[in-house]
Amino acid sequence: MAEAALPATLAPILRPRRLRATPAMRRLVSETSVAPRQLILPMFIREGGGADPTPISSMPGVVQHSLESFRVALAEAAAVGIGGVMLFGVPEHKDATGSGATDRDGILNLATRIAVAEVGDALVVQTDLCLDEFTDHGHCGVLDSNGRVDNDATLVRYREMALVQAASGSQLLGLSGMMDGQVAAVREVLDAESFTDTAILAYSAKYASAFYGPFREAVQSTLTGDRRAYQLDAGNGREGVREVLLDIAEGADVVMVKPAMSYLDLVSQVAQISNIPVWAYQVSGEYSMIEAAAELGWIDRRRAIEESLTSIKRAGADAILSYWAVEAAHWFRNTN
Ligand code: PBG
């Protein structure tokens, strides 16, 4: 038989639900918001082809831009007030040393000059500094005679890339290759060549992740095998923190944790120890999972996207790279 009333001794004195009772109260006590300025849009720019962008089937809604569609998307990004764009080039030709990366008229450097000219005052124009989009073997560096990624030979290539990207006007170089000593090596050559104002975003705690899967299609990667000999092991939190501390010591301006959602503990730890901004990258697989589940009607797309971004922010990220940056900025603009 059901009891008529709760015994007086069990009636709660502390009632947290008071602060959740009405939309106005919830809005007032909300601890975390994401502002448009804290979102960065990764963009793919394709070399050659016609005026139409090329869809990326594993990332519905994301495209490889033509130069025409790139210009339109840049204007939209600037209009909604996001913080910046991160550019990735998709070259027509790849080779062993990734020579397209250091060609001043290569697609990434060309796209950088366009972005700086069109929106360089409104947005921070950022570039991926890594060889994988440009190498025929798909690795982030050059290979030695045994087929292994040669750390120090790769640093020489990164220094060359850094100078071409800085000269193209990139304001923040995204060092995503996970080579030892890459931040110090790039900082030294930038300073020696008077690019003292070009900032470095270090992809410090970058994990060897299955969640980069759709990105491989996005940049038409030819990688066989994996990146476990340079990217971090999923189980190693302490080692991720070590990488962050090394990059700060080497002169990084911003550090990053990547992917975001499966590594929120890292975002939180790094936010506590870092004295420079901490960003997180909501990667391609995080995007595609939500899009796919939403497409099937299994989750509420907008709520899932907002929740994912809010949780990355709550964990401690100061800014987030997200393929939803522009769409989410429209949503968050009204609530912030
Ligand atoms: C390397 C790079 C990768 C991503 C960003 N920069 C691929 C990798 O390390 O395998 C992945 C981003 C994503 O999955 O959205 N240039």
Coordinates of C-alpha atoms and ligand atoms in Angstrom, one line a residue:
M1 CA 0.0 0.0 0.0
A2 CA 1.3 3.5 -0.9
E3 CA 2.1 5.8 1.9
A4 CA -0.1 8.9 2.2
A5 CA 2.7 11.4 2.8
L6 CA 6.5 11.6 3.0
P7 CA 7.6 11.3 6.6
A8 CA 8.6 14.8 7.8
T9 CA 12.1 13.6 8.7
L10 CA 12.8 12.8 5.0
A11 CA 11.6 16.2 3.6
P12 CA 14.7 17.8 2.0
I13 CA 15.9 21.1 3.3
L14 CA 18.3 21.6 0.5
R15 CA 16.4 21.8 -2.8
P16 CA 18.7 22.4 -5.8
R17 CA 15.6 22.2 -8.1
R18 CA 14.6 25.7 -7.2
L19 CA 17.3 27.0 -9.6
R20 CA 15.9 24.9 -12.4
A21 CA 12.2 25.8 -12.0
T22 CA 11.8 28.3 -14.8
P23 CA 13.5 29.2 -18.1
A24 CA 14.4 32.6 -16.7
M25 CA 16.0 31.1 -13.6
R26 CA 17.9 28.5 -15.6
R27 CA 19.2 31.2 -17.9
L28 CA 20.3 33.3 -15.0
V29 CA 22.2 30.6 -13.2
S30 CA 23.8 29.0 -16.3
E31 CA 27.5 28.5 -15.7
T32 CA 28.7 28.0 -19.2
S33 CA 28.1 29.7 -22.5
V34 CA 29.8 29.4 -25.9
A35 CA 30.3 32.7 -27.7
P36 CA 30.6 32.9 -31.5
R37 CA 34.1 34.4 -31.1
Q38 CA 35.2 31.2 -29.4
L39 CA 34.5 29.0 -32.4
I40 CA 36.9 28.3 -35.2
L41 CA 35.8 26.8 -38.5
P42 CA 38.1 24.2 -40.2
M43 CA 37.9 24.5 -44.0
F44 CA 39.1 22.3 -46.8
I45 CA 40.1 24.0 -50.1
R46 CA 40.5 21.9 -53.2
E47 CA 43.0 22.5 -56.0
G48 CA 41.6 22.4 -59.5
G49 CA 38.1 21.4 -60.5
G50 CA 35.2 23.6 -61.3
A51 CA 33.4 26.3 -59.4
D52 CA 31.2 23.9 -57.4
P53 CA 32.4 22.6 -54.0
T54 CA 32.8 18.8 -53.7
P55 CA 30.7 17.1 -51.0
I56 CA 32.5 14.9 -48.4
S57 CA 30.2 11.9 -48.1
S58 CA 31.3 10.9 -44.6
M59 CA 30.8 14.5 -43.4
P60 CA 27.3 15.5 -44.6
G61 CA 27.2 19.3 -44.9
V62 CA 31.0 19.7 -45.1
V63 CA 32.7 20.3 -48.5
Q64 CA 36.0 20.6 -50.2
H65 CA 35.7 24.2 -51.3
S66 CA 36.4 25.5 -54.7
L67 CA 38.0 29.0 -54.6
E68 CA 34.6 30.5 -55.4
S69 CA 32.7 28.7 -52.7
F70 CA 35.5 29.3 -50.3
R71 CA 35.1 33.1 -50.7
V72 CA 31.4 32.9 -50.0
A73 CA 31.9 30.7 -46.9
L74 CA 34.6 33.1 -45.6
A75 CA 32.1 36.0 -45.9
E76 CA 29.5 34.0 -44.0
A77 CA 32.0 33.1 -41.3
A78 CA 33.0 36.7 -40.8
A79 CA 29.4 37.9 -40.8
V80 CA 28.3 35.7 -38.0
G81 CA 31.4 36.7 -35.9
I82 CA 33.2 33.4 -35.3
G83 CA 36.8 33.7 -34.1
G84 CA 38.7 32.3 -37.0
V85 CA 39.2 29.8 -39.7
M86 CA 41.7 26.9 -39.9
L87 CA 42.6 26.1 -43.5
F88 CA 43.5 22.7 -45.0
G89 CA 44.7 22.3 -48.6
V90 CA 43.7 19.4 -50.8
P91 CA 46.3 19.4 -53.5
E92 CA 46.0 17.7 -56.9
H93 CA 49.4 16.1 -56.8
K94 CA 51.2 14.5 -53.8
D95 CA 54.8 13.4 -53.5
A96 CA 57.2 11.9 -51.0
T97 CA 58.3 15.2 -49.5
G98 CA 55.0 17.0 -49.8
S99 CA 56.4 19.6 -52.0
G100 CA 53.0 21.2 -52.6
A101 CA 53.2 22.4 -49.0
T102 CA 56.1 24.7 -49.6
D103 CA 55.0 25.8 -53.1
R104 CA 54.1 29.5 -52.6
D105 CA 51.3 29.0 -55.1
G106 CA 50.3 25.6 -53.7
I107 CA 46.6 25.4 -52.8
L108 CA 46.9 26.1 -49.1
N109 CA 49.2 29.1 -49.5
L110 CA 47.0 30.5 -52.2
A111 CA 43.9 30.0 -50.1
T112 CA 45.6 31.7 -47.2
R113 CA 46.3 34.8 -49.2
I114 CA 42.7 34.9 -50.3
A115 CA 41.4 34.5 -46.8
V116 CA 43.7 37.2 -45.4
A117 CA 42.7 39.6 -48.2
E118 CA 38.9 38.9 -47.8
V119 CA 38.4 38.5 -44.0
G120 CA 41.9 38.9 -42.4
D121 CA 40.7 41.8 -40.2
A122 CA 37.6 40.1 -39.0
L123 CA 38.9 36.6 -38.5
V124 CA 42.1 35.0 -37.4
V125 CA 43.3 33.2 -40.4
Q126 CA 45.0 29.9 -39.4
T127 CA 46.7 27.2 -41.4
D128 CA 47.4 23.5 -40.8
L129 CA 51.2 23.0 -40.6
C130 CA 51.6 19.3 -41.4
L131 CA 52.7 17.3 -44.4
D132 CA 50.0 14.6 -44.5
E133 CA 47.7 16.4 -47.0
F134 CA 50.7 16.8 -49.4
T135 CA 52.6 13.5 -49.1
D136 CA 51.8 10.5 -51.4
H137 CA 52.3 8.1 -48.4
G138 CA 50.0 10.2 -46.3
H139 CA 52.2 10.5 -43.2
C140 CA 52.7 13.7 -41.4
G141 CA 56.4 13.8 -42.1
V142 CA 59.1 12.6 -44.5
L143 CA 60.2 9.0 -44.3
D144 CA 63.7 7.6 -43.8
S145 CA 65.2 4.7 -45.7
N146 CA 63.3 2.2 -43.5
G147 CA 59.9 3.8 -44.2
R148 CA 59.7 5.4 -40.8
V149 CA 58.7 9.0 -40.2
D150 CA 62.1 10.8 -39.8
N151 CA 61.5 13.3 -36.9
D152 CA 64.4 15.7 -37.5
A153 CA 64.2 15.7 -41.3
T154 CA 60.5 16.5 -40.9
L155 CA 61.4 19.5 -38.8
V156 CA 63.4 20.9 -41.7
R157 CA 60.3 20.6 -43.9
Y158 CA 58.1 22.2 -41.2
R159 CA 60.5 25.2 -40.9
E160 CA 60.2 25.7 -44.7
M161 CA 56.4 25.4 -44.5
A162 CA 56.2 27.8 -41.6
L163 CA 58.0 30.5 -43.6
V164 CA 55.8 30.1 -46.7
Q165 CA 52.7 30.1 -44.6
A166 CA 53.7 33.2 -42.6
A167 CA 54.7 34.9 -45.8
S168 CA 51.2 34.1 -47.2
G169 CA 49.7 35.9 -44.2
S170 CA 48.7 33.1 -41.9
Q171 CA 48.3 34.6 -38.5
L172 CA 48.4 31.3 -36.5
L173 CA 50.3 28.2 -37.6
G174 CA 48.6 25.0 -36.5
L175 CA 51.4 22.5 -35.8
S176 CA 49.5 19.2 -36.0
G177 CA 52.3 16.8 -36.9
M178 CA 53.3 15.6 -33.4
M179 CA 57.0 15.7 -34.2
D180 CA 59.3 16.2 -31.2
G181 CA 60.7 19.7 -31.0
Q182 CA 58.4 21.1 -33.7
V183 CA 57.4 24.2 -31.8
A184 CA 60.9 25.3 -31.0
A185 CA 62.1 24.5 -34.5
V186 CA 59.4 26.6 -36.1
R187 CA 59.6 29.4 -33.6
E188 CA 63.3 29.8 -34.2
V189 CA 63.0 30.2 -38.0
L190 CA 60.0 32.5 -37.8
D191 CA 61.9 34.8 -35.5
A192 CA 65.1 34.6 -37.5
E193 CA 63.1 35.7 -40.6
S194 CA 61.3 38.5 -38.8
F195 CA 57.9 36.8 -38.5
T196 CA 57.9 37.5 -34.8
D197 CA 54.2 38.3 -34.8
T198 CA 53.1 35.0 -36.4
A199 CA 51.6 32.9 -33.6
I200 CA 51.9 29.1 -33.0
L201 CA 49.0 26.8 -32.1
A202 CA 50.5 23.6 -30.8
Y203 CA 48.4 20.5 -31.3
S204 CA 50.1 19.3 -28.1
A205 CA 47.9 16.5 -26.8
K206 CA 47.0 14.9 -30.1
Y207 CA 45.9 11.3 -29.9
A208 CA 46.0 8.6 -32.5
S209 CA 42.3 8.4 -32.9
A210 CA 39.7 6.5 -34.9
F211 CA 37.6 9.7 -34.8
Y212 CA 39.8 11.2 -37.5
G213 CA 38.3 8.7 -40.0
P214 CA 36.1 11.0 -42.0
F215 CA 38.9 13.6 -42.2
R216 CA 40.9 11.1 -44.3
E217 CA 38.2 11.3 -47.0
A218 CA 38.0 15.0 -46.6
V219 CA 41.7 15.4 -47.6
Q220 CA 41.8 12.3 -49.8
S221 CA 44.5 10.8 -47.6
T222 CA 46.4 7.9 -49.0
L223 CA 47.7 6.8 -45.6
T224 CA 48.1 3.1 -45.1
G225 CA 48.8 2.0 -41.6
D226 CA 48.4 4.4 -38.7
R227 CA 50.1 7.3 -36.9
R228 CA 50.8 5.5 -33.6
A229 CA 54.5 6.1 -33.9
Y230 CA 54.0 9.8 -33.4
Q231 CA 50.5 10.5 -32.1
L232 CA 49.6 9.7 -28.5
D233 CA 48.1 6.5 -27.2
A234 CA 44.4 6.9 -26.1
G235 CA 45.1 5.6 -22.6
N236 CA 47.9 8.0 -21.8
G237 CA 46.8 11.1 -19.9
R238 CA 50.0 11.9 -18.1
E239 CA 51.9 11.8 -21.4
G240 CA 49.5 14.2 -22.9
V241 CA 50.1 16.7 -20.1
R242 CA 53.9 16.2 -20.7
E243 CA 53.5 17.1 -24.3
V244 CA 51.6 20.3 -23.3
L245 CA 54.3 21.3 -20.9
L246 CA 57.0 20.8 -23.5
D247 CA 55.1 22.9 -26.1
I248 CA 54.6 25.7 -23.6
A249 CA 58.3 25.6 -22.8
E250 CA 59.2 25.6 -26.5
G251 CA 57.2 28.8 -27.0
A252 CA 53.7 27.8 -28.1
D253 CA 51.1 30.6 -28.0
V254 CA 48.1 28.3 -27.7
V255 CA 48.0 24.6 -26.8
M256 CA 45.3 22.1 -28.0
V257 CA 43.8 18.9 -27.0
K258 CA 42.4 16.7 -29.8
P259 CA 40.0 15.0 -30.2
A260 CA 37.7 16.8 -27.8
M261 CA 34.8 14.7 -26.5
S262 CA 36.7 11.5 -25.7
Y263 CA 39.5 13.5 -24.0
L264 CA 37.6 16.0 -21.8
D265 CA 39.6 14.9 -18.9
L266 CA 42.7 16.1 -20.7
V267 CA 41.0 19.4 -21.6
S268 CA 40.2 19.9 -17.9
Q269 CA 43.7 19.0 -16.7
V270 CA 45.4 21.1 -19.2
A271 CA 43.1 24.1 -18.5
Q272 CA 44.3 23.9 -14.9
I273 CA 48.0 23.9 -15.5
S274 CA 48.3 26.0 -18.6
N275 CA 49.1 29.7 -18.5
I276 CA 48.3 30.2 -22.2
P277 CA 45.0 29.6 -24.0
V278 CA 43.7 26.0 -24.3
W279 CA 41.7 25.0 -27.3
A280 CA 40.1 21.7 -28.3
Y281 CA 39.3 20.2 -31.7
Q282 CA 35.9 18.6 -32.2
V283 CA 37.1 16.3 -34.9
S284 CA 35.5 14.9 -38.0
G285 CA 34.3 11.6 -36.3
E286 CA 32.6 13.6 -33.6
Y287 CA 30.8 15.6 -36.3
S288 CA 29.8 12.6 -38.4
M289 CA 28.5 10.6 -35.4
I290 CA 26.1 13.2 -34.4
E291 CA 25.1 14.0 -38.0
A292 CA 24.5 10.3 -38.7
A293 CA 22.5 9.7 -35.6
A294 CA 20.4 12.8 -36.2
E295 CA 19.8 11.7 -39.8
L296 CA 18.4 8.5 -38.5
G297 CA 16.2 10.3 -36.1
W298 CA 17.9 8.9 -33.1
I299 CA 19.0 12.1 -31.5
D300 CA 17.9 15.8 -31.6
R301 CA 20.6 17.3 -33.9
R302 CA 20.6 20.8 -32.6
R303 CA 20.5 19.9 -28.9
A304 CA 23.2 17.3 -29.4
I305 CA 25.5 19.8 -31.1
E306 CA 24.9 22.5 -28.5
E307 CA 25.5 20.1 -25.7
S308 CA 28.7 18.8 -27.2
L309 CA 30.1 22.3 -27.6
T310 CA 29.0 23.4 -24.2
S311 CA 30.6 20.3 -22.6
I312 CA 33.9 21.0 -24.3
K313 CA 33.7 24.6 -23.0
R314 CA 32.7 23.5 -19.5
A315 CA 35.7 21.1 -19.4
G316 CA 38.0 24.2 -19.8
A317 CA 38.5 24.9 -23.5
D318 CA 38.8 28.6 -24.3
A319 CA 38.0 28.0 -27.9
I320 CA 36.8 25.1 -30.0
L321 CA 37.5 24.1 -33.6
S322 CA 34.3 22.7 -34.9
Y323 CA 32.8 21.9 -38.3
W324 CA 29.5 23.4 -36.9
A325 CA 31.2 26.7 -36.0
V326 CA 29.1 28.9 -38.3
E327 CA 25.8 27.2 -37.7
A328 CA 26.3 27.0 -34.0
A329 CA 27.4 30.7 -33.9
H330 CA 24.0 31.6 -35.2
W331 CA 22.4 29.7 -32.4
F332 CA 24.7 30.9 -29.7
R333 CA 24.5 34.5 -30.9
N334 CA 21.0 34.8 -29.6
T335 CA 21.7 33.3 -26.2
N336 CA 24.8 35.1 -25.3
Ligands
PBG1 C1 46.9 16.4 -39.6 C2 45.5 16.6 -39.1 C3 44.5 15.6 -39.0 C4 43.4 16.2 -38.5 C5 43.7 17.6 -38.4 N1 45.0 17.7 -38.7 C6 44.5 14.1 -39.3 C7 45.4 13.2 -38.6 O1 46.1 13.6 -37.7 O2 45.2 12.0 -38.9 C8 42.1 15.5 -38.2 C9 40.9 16.5 -38.0 C10 39.6 15.8 -38.0 O3 39.5 14.6 -37.9 O4 38.6 16.6 -38.0 N2 47.1 17.3 -40.7

